[in-house]
Short mmCIF file of C-alpha atoms and ligand atoms in Angstrom, two decimals:
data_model
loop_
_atom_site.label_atom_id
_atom_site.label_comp_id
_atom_site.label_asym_id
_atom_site.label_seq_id
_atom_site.Cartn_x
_atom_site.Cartn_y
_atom_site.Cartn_z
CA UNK Z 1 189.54 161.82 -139.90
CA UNK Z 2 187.43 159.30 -138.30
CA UNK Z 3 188.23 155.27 -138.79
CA UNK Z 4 186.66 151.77 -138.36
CA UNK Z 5 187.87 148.44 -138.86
CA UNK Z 6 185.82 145.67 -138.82
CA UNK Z 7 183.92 143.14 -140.46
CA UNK Z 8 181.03 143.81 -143.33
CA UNK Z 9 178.12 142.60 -141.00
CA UNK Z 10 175.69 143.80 -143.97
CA UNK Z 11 175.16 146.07 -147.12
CA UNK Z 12 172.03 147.74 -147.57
CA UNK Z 13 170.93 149.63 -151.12
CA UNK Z 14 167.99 151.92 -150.91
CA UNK Z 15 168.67 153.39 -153.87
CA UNK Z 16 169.82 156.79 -153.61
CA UNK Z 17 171.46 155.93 -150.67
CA UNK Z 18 173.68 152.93 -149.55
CA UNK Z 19 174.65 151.51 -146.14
CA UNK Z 20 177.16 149.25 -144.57
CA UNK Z 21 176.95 148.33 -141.52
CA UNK Z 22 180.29 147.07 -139.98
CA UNK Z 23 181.02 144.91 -136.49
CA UNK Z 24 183.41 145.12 -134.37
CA UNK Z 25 184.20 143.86 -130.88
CA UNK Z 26 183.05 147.32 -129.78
CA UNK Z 27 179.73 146.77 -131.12
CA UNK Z 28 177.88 147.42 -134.57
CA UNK Z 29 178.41 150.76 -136.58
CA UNK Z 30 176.36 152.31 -139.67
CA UNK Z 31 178.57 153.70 -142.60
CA UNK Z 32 176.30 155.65 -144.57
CA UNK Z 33 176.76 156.72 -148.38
CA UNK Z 34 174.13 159.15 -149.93
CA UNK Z 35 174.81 159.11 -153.65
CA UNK Z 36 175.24 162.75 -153.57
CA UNK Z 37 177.72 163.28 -150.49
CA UNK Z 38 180.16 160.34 -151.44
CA UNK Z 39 182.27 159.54 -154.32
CA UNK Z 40 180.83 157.82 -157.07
CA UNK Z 41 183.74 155.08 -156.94
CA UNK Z 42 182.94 154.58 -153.38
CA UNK Z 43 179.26 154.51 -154.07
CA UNK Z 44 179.92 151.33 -156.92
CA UNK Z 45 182.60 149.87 -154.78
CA UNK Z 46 180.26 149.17 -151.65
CA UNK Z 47 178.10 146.85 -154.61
CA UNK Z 48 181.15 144.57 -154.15
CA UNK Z 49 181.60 144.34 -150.68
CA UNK Z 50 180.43 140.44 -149.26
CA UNK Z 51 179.33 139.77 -145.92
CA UNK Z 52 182.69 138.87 -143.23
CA UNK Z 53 184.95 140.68 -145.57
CA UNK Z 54 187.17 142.56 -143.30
CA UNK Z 55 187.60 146.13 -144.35
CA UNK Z 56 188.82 149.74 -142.77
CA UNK Z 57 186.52 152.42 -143.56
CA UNK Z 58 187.76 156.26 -143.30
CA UNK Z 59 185.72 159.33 -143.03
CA UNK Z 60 183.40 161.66 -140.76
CA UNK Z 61 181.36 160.15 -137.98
CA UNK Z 62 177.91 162.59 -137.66
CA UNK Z 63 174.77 162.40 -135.50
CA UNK Z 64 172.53 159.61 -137.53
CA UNK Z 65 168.52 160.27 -137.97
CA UNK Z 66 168.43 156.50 -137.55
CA UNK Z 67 166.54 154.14 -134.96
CA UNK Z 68 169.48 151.92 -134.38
CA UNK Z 69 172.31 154.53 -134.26
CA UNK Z 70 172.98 157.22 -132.75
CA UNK Z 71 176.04 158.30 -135.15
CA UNK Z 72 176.98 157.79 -138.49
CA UNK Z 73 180.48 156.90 -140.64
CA UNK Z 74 180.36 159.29 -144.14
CA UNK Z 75 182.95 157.45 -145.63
CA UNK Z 76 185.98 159.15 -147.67
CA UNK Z 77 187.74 156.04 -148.13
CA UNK Z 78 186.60 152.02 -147.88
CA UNK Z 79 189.77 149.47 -147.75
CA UNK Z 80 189.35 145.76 -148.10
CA UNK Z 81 191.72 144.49 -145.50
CA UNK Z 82 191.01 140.74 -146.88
CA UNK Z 83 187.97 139.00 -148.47
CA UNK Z 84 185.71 136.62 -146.95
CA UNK Z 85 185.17 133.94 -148.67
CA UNK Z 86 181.15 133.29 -150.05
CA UNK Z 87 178.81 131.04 -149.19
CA UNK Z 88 179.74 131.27 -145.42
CA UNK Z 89 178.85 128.18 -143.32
CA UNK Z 90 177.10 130.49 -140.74
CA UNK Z 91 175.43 133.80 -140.22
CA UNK Z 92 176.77 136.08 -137.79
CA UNK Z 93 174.57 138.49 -138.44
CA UNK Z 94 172.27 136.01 -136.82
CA UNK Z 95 169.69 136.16 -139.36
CA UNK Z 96 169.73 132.78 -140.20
CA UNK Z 97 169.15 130.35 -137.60
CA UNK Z 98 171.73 127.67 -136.76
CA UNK Z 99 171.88 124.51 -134.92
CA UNK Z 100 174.22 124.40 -131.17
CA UNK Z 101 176.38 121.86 -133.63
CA UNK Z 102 176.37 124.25 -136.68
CA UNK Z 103 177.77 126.61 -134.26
CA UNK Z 104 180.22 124.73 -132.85
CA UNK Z 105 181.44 123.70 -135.86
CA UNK Z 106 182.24 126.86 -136.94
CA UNK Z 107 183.08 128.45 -134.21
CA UNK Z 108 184.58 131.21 -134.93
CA UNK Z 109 181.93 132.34 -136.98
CA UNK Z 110 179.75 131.84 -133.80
CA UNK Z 111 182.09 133.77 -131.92
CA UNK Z 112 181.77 137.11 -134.14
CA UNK Z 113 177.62 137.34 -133.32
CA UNK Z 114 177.47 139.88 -130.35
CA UNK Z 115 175.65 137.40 -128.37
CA UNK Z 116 178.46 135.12 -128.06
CA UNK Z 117 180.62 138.00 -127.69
CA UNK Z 118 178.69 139.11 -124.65
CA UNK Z 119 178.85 135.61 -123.20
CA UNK Z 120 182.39 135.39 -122.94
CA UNK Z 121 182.77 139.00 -121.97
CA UNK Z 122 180.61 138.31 -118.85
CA UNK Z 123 182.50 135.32 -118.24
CA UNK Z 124 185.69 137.14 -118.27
CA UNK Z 125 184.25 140.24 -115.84
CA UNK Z 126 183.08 136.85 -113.16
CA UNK Z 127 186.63 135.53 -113.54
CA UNK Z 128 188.26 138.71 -113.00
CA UNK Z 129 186.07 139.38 -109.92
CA UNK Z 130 186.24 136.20 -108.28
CA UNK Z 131 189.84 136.39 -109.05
CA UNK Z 132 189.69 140.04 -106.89
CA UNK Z 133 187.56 138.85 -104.14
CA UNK Z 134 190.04 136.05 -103.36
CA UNK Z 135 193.22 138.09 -103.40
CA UNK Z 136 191.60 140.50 -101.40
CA UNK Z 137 190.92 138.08 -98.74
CA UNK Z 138 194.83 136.91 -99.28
CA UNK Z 139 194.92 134.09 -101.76
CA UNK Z 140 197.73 133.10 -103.51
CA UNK Z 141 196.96 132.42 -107.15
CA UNK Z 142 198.95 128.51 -107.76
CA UNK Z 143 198.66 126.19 -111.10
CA UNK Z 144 199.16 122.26 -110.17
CA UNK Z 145 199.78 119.73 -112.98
CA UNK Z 146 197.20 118.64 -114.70
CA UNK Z 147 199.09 115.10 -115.31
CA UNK Z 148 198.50 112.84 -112.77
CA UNK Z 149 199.11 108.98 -111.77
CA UNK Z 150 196.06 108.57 -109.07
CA UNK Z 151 192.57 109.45 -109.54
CA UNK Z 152 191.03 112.09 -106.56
CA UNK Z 153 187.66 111.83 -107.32
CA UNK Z 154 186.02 108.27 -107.05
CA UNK Z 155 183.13 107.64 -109.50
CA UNK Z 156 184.56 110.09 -112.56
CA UNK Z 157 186.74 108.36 -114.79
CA UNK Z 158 189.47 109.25 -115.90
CA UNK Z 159 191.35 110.05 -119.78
CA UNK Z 160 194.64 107.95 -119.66
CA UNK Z 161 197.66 109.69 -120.95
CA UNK Z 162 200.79 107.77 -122.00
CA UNK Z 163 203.63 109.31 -120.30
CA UNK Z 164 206.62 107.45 -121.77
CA UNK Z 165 206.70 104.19 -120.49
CA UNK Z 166 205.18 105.19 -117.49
CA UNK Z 167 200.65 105.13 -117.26
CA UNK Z 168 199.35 108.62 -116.45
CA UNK Z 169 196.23 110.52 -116.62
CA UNK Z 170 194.61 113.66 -117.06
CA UNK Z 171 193.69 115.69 -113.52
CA UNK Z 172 189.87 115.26 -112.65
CA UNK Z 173 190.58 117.95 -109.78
CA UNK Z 174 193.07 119.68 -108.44
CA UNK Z 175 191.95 118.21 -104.90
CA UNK Z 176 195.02 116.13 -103.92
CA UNK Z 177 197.63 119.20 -104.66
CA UNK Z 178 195.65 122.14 -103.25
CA UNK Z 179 196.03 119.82 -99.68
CA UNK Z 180 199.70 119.67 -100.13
CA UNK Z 181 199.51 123.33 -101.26
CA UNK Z 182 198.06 123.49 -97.75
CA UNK Z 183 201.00 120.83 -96.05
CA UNK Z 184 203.05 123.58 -97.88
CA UNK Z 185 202.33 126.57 -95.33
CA UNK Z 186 200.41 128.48 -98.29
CA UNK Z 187 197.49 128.61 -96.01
CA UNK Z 188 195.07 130.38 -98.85
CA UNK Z 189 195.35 129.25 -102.05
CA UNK Z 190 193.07 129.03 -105.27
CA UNK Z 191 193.20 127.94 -109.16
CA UNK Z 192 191.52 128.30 -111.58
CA UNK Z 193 192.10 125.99 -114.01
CA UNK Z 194 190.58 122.63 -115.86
CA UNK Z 195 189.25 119.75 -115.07
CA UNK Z 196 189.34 116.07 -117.36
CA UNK Z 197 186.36 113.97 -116.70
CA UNK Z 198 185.70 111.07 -118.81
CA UNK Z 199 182.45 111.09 -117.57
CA UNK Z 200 180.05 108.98 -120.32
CA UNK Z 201 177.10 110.96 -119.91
CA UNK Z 202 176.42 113.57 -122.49
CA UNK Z 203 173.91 116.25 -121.34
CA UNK Z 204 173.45 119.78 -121.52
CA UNK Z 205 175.35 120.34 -117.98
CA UNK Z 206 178.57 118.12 -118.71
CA UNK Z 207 181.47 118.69 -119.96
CA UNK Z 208 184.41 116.22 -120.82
CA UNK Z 209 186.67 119.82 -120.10
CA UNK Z 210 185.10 122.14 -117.65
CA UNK Z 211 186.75 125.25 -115.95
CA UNK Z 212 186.95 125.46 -112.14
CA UNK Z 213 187.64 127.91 -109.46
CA UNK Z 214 189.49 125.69 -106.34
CA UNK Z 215 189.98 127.23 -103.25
CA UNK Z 216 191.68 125.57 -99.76
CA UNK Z 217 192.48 127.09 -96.71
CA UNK Z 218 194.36 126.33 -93.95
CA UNK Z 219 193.34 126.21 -90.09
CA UNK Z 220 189.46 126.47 -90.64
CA UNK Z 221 187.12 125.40 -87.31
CA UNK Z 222 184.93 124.21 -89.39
CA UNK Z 223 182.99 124.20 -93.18
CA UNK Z 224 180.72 127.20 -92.30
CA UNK Z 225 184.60 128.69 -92.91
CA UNK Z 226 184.90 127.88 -96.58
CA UNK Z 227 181.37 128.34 -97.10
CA UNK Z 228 181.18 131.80 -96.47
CA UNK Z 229 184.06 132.41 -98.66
CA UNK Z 230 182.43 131.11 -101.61
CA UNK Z 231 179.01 132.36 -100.94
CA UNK Z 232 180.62 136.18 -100.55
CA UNK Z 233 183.11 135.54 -103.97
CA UNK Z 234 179.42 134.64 -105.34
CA UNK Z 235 178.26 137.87 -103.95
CA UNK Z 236 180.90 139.93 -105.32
CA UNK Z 237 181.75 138.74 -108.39
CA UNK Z 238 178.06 138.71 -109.14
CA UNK Z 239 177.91 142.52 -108.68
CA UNK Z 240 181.23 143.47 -110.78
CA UNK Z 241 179.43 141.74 -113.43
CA UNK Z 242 176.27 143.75 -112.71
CA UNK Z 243 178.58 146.97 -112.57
CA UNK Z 244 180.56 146.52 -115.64
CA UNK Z 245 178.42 144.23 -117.74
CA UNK Z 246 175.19 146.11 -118.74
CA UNK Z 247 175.62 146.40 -121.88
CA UNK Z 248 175.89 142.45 -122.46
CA UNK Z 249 173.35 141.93 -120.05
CA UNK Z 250 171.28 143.62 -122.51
CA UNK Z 251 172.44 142.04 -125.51
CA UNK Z 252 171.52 139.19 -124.16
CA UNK Z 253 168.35 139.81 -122.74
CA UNK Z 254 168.73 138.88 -119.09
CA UNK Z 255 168.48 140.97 -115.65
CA UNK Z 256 170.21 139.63 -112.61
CA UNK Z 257 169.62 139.83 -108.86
CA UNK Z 258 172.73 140.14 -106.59
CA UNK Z 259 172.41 137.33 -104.65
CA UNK Z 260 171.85 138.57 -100.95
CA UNK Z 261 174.13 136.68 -98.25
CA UNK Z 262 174.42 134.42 -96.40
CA UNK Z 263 173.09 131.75 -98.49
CA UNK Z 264 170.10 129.29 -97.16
CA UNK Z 265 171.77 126.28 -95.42
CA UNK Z 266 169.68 122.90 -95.36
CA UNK Z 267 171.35 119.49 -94.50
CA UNK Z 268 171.06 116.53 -96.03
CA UNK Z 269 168.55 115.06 -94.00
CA UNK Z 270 166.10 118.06 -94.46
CA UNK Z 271 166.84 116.98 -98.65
CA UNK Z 272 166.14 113.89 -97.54
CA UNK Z 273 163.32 114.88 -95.76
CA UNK Z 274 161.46 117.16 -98.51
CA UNK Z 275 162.01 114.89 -101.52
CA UNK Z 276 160.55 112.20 -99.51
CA UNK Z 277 157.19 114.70 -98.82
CA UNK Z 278 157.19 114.90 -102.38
CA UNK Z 279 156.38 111.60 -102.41
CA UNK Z 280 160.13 110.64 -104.08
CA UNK Z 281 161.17 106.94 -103.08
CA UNK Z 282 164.78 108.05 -101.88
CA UNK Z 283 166.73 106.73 -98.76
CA UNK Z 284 169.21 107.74 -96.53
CA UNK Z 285 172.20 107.38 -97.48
CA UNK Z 286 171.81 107.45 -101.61
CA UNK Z 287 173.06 110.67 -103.68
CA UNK Z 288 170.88 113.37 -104.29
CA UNK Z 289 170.44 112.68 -108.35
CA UNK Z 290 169.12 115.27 -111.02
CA UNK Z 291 165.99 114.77 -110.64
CA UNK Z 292 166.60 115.02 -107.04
CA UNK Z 293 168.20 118.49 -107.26
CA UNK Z 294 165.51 119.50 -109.57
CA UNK Z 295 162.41 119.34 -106.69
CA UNK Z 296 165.25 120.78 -104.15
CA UNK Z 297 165.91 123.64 -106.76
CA UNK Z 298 161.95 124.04 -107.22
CA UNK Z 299 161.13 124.53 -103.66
CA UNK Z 300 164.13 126.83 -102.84
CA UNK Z 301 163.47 128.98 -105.51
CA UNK Z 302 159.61 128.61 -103.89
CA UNK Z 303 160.99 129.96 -100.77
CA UNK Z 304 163.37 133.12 -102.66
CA UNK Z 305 166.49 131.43 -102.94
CA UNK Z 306 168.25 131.21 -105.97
CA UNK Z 307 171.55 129.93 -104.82
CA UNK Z 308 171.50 127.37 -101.35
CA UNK Z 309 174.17 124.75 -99.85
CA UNK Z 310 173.34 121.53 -98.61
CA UNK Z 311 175.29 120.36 -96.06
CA UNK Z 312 175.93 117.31 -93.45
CA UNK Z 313 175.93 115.02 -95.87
CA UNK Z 314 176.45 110.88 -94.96
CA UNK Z 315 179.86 110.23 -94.38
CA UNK Z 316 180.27 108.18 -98.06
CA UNK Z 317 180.81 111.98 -100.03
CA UNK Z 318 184.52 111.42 -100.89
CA UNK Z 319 186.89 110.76 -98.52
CA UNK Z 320 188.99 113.13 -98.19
CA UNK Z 321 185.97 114.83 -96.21
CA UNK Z 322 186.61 114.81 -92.48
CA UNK Z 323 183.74 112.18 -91.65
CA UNK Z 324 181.88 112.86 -88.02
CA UNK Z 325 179.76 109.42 -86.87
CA UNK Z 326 177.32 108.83 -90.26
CA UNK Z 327 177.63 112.20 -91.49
CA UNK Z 328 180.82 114.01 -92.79
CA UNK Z 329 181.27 117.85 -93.10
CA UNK Z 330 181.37 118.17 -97.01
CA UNK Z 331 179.16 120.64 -98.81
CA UNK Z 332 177.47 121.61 -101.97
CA UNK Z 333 176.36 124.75 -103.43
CA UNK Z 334 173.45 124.31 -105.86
CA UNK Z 335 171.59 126.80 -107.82
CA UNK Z 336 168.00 126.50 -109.19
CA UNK Z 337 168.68 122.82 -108.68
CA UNK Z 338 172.23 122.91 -110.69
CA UNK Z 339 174.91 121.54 -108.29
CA UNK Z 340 177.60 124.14 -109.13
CA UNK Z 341 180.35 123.40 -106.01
CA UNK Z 342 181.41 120.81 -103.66
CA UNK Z 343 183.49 121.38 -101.02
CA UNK Z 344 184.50 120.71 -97.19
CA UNK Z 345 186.18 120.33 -94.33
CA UNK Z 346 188.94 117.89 -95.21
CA UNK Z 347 190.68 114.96 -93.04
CA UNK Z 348 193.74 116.49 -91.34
CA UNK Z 349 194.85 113.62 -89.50
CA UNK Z 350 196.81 110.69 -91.05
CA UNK Z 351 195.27 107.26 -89.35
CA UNK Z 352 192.00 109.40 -90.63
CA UNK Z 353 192.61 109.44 -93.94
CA UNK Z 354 194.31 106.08 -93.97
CA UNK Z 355 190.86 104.59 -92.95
CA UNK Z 356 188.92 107.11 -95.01
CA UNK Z 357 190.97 105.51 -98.12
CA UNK Z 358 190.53 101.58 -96.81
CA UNK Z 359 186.87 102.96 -96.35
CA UNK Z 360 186.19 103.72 -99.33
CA UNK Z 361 187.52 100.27 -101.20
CA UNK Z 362 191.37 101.92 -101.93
CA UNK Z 363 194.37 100.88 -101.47
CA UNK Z 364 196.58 103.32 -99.50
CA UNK Z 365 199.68 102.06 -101.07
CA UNK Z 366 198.45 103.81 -104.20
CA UNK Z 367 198.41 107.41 -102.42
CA UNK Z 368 201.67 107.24 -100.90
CA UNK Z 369 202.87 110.85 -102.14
CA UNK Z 370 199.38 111.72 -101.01
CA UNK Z 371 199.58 110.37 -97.22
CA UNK Z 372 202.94 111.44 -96.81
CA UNK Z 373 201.74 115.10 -96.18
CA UNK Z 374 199.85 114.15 -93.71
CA UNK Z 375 202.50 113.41 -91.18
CA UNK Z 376 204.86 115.97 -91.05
CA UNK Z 377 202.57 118.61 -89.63
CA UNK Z 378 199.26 119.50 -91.53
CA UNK Z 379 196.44 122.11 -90.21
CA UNK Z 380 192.98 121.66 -90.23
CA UNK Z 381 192.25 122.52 -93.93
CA UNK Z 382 189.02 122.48 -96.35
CA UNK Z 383 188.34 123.94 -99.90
CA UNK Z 384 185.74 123.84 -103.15
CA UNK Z 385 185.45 123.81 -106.60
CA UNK Z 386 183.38 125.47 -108.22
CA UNK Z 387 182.14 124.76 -111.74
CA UNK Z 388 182.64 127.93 -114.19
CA UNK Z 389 180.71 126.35 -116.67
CA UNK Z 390 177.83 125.42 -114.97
CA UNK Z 391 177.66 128.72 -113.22
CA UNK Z 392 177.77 130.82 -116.01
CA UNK Z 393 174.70 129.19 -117.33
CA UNK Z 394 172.97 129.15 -114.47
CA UNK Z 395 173.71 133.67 -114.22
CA UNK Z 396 172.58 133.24 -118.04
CA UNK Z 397 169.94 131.65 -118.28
CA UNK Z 398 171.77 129.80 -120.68
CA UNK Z 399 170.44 126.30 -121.47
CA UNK Z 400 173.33 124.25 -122.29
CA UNK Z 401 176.69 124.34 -120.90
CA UNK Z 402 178.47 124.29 -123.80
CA UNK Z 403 177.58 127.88 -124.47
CA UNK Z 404 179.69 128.86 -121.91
CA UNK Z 405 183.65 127.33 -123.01
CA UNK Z 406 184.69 128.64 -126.30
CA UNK Z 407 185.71 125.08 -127.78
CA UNK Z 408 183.42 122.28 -125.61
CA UNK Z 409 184.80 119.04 -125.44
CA UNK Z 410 181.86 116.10 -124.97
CA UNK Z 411 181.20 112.35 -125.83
CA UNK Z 412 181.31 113.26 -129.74
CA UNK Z 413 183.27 116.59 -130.16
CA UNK Z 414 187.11 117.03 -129.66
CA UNK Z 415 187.23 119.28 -132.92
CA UNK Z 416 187.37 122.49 -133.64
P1 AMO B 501 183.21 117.88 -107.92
O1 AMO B 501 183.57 116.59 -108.58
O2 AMO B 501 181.84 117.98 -107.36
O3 AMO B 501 184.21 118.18 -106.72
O4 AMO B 501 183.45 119.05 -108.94
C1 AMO B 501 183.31 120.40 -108.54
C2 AMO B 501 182.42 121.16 -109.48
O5 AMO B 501 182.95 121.15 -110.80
C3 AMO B 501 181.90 121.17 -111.74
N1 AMO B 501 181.98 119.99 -112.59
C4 AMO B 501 181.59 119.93 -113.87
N2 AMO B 501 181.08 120.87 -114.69
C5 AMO B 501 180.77 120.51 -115.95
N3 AMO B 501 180.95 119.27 -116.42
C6 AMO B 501 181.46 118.28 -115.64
N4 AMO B 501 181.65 117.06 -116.13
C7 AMO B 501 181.81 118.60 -114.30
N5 AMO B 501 182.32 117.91 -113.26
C8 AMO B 501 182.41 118.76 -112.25
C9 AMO B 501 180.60 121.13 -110.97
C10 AMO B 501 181.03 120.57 -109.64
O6 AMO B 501 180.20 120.97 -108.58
N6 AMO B 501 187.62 117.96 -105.49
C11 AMO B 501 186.23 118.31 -105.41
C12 AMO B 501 186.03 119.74 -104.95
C13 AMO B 501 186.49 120.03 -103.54
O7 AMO B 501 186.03 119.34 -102.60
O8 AMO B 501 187.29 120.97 -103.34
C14 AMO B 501 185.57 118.12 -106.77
O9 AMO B 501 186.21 117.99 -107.77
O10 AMO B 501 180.12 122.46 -110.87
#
């Protein structure tokens, strides 16, 4: 005896015979009732099925004469394991078109089309492969608190928190902690965990709550170090999706390229350089905006390449970026113009970062826990993070980044 369980994705009379067909996470299956092979209780029960209602369904699978499957489910038996309720605020059988906010208000409606289901599937496969190209090259896996009292990132704001009597926030990186993960002797470490940013803008590549990969690593010469880590985790976790995704892939209609490395380089001033030649009234010295990244994106793609870092930037980045004269050895990685990571070489030395802080308009009194690893013995060190999100949608094709986080948080939504 053969059995599904799943949900009632549709009914279908044709008169002398009936059909149900019934999703699962597996996919979609086709019970089929001819009038004169099934019971007639079971024939008049299926009239009372409703879409969503959850149900087990017992019987004999056979080879199907159909165009959409290749077996079919004679059912003996048809259990309702619980009702769905009627009209239903969304379609999952994706018949009826539904507005991005539609969706996300009902979620978990959304979450039942096969589409959806793909999404996060190939999300999980890019995690899990990332996850395996870093421990093969020796990372240790580390969560940091995602409370903090000083802000890393200059220019993001941040969500305050009130911790008891104290003033706290939620972490816009894990930046300051993978360094002392680094002061700590870990030498290779990585997260992957979330970032708060109470970034105003709302647009279809921000997210109030984004997902991030973080690596650091300890006695580096230089970037190039941490830069060919990422761009072969890229690599890698590009082709376990490939391998074990296919099915998705076709669900959702897209065919991807394993990115070959390495990875075009171009620095800054060639950005500079190009976007000027494009007749774009930018200076040295300002940050490459979206519209910026866009004609960067445009003539990489131009010249084959997908995925690119720009490098060298000027020496404002952040600072805890090891500055050298006007430049500083911080990266990015963008793809078809979508900044996905930043990362670097960071300051090792503590008069360094000292003046890196007073450079920057901070007070170093306020990064005291911060500074103090910086004197008792700290290697040369740099790391990344790398946007989930963002990069998800970009291997998509997906056009907003809220398709890729099961419950997006932005300037209007905190609910569901
Ligand atoms: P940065 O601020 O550039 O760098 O963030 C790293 C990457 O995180 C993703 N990201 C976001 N994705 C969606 N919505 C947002 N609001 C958002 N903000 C950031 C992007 C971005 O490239 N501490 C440094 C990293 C480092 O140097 O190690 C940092 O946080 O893909």
């Amino acid at each position: 005896m053969d059995s599904i369980k799943g949900w009632v994705h549709e009914v279908r009379d044709i008169g002398g015979i009936k059909f149900v067909i019934v999703r699962n996470r597996n996919g979609l299956y086709q019970v089929t009732l001819p009038k004169k092979k099934v019971s007639e209780d079971i024939f008049s029960f299926v009239d009372t099925l409703s879409r969503e209602d959850v149900i087990e369904v017992s019987g004999t699978f056979q080879e199907a004469r159909s165009r959409d499957f290749s077996t079919e489910l004679i059912p003996d038996d048809i259990r309702i394991i619980n009702k769905s309720a009627t009209p239903l605020p969304l379609d999952p059988s994706e018949k009826v078109h539904a507005e991005l906010d539609t969706r996300l208000d009902n979620r978990f409606l959304d979450i039942r089309r096969p589409a959806i289901q793909a999404i996060f599937k190939v999300r999980h496969a890019l995690i899990k492969h990332a996850r395996d190209y870093l421990d093969s090259q020796g990372f240790l896996e580390i969560h940091t608190s995602k409370i903090i009292s000083t802000a890393s990132e200059g220019g993001t704001e941040l969500f305050p928190v009130k911790y008891f009597e104290k003033q706290a926030y939620l972490t816009q990186s894990p930046q300051l902690y993978k360094q002392m993960a680094m002061a700590g002797g870990f030498e290779r470490t990585y997260e992957i965990a979330w970032y708060f940013r109470a970034e105003d803008h709302n647009t279809t590549r921000h997210l109030n709550e984004a997902t991030a990969i973080d690596i650091e690593m300890s006695f580096i010469e230089s970037e190039e170090d941490i830069m060919q880590v990422l761009e072969q985790l890229i690599h890698h976790a590009i082709k376990g999706v490939v391998n074990d995704c296919q099915d998705e892939l076709e669900t959702l209609g897209v065919e991807i390229k394993v990115p070959s490395v390495p990875f075009k380089r171009i620095s800054y001033d060639e950005a500079i350089e190009l976007l000027q030649g494009k007749g774009m009234a930018i200076e040295w010295g300002e940050d490459l905006g979206t519209e910026s990244e866009r004609i960067i994106g445009e003539e990489m793609v131009t010249q084959g390449h997908e995925y690119y870092f720009i490098k060298r930037y000027p020496r404002n980045k952040v600072f805890y970026i090891q500055p050298e004269g006007r430049y500083c050895r911080g990266f990015d990685l963008d793809c078809k113009g979508l900044e996905l990571t930043s990362g670097g070489q960071r300051c090792h030395e503590y008069d360094t970062i000292v003046e890196r802080i007073e450079e920057f308009g901070m007070n170093p009194d306020n990064f005291e826990d911060y500074l103090k690893i910086f004197r008792y013995g700290m290697p040369t060190h740099g790391g990344f993070g790398f946007g989930l999100e963002r990069w998800l949608m970009m291997i998509l094709d997906l056009k907003n980044v809220r398709e890729c986080i099961l419950f997006p948080r932005d300037r209007h939504r905190t609910t569901p």
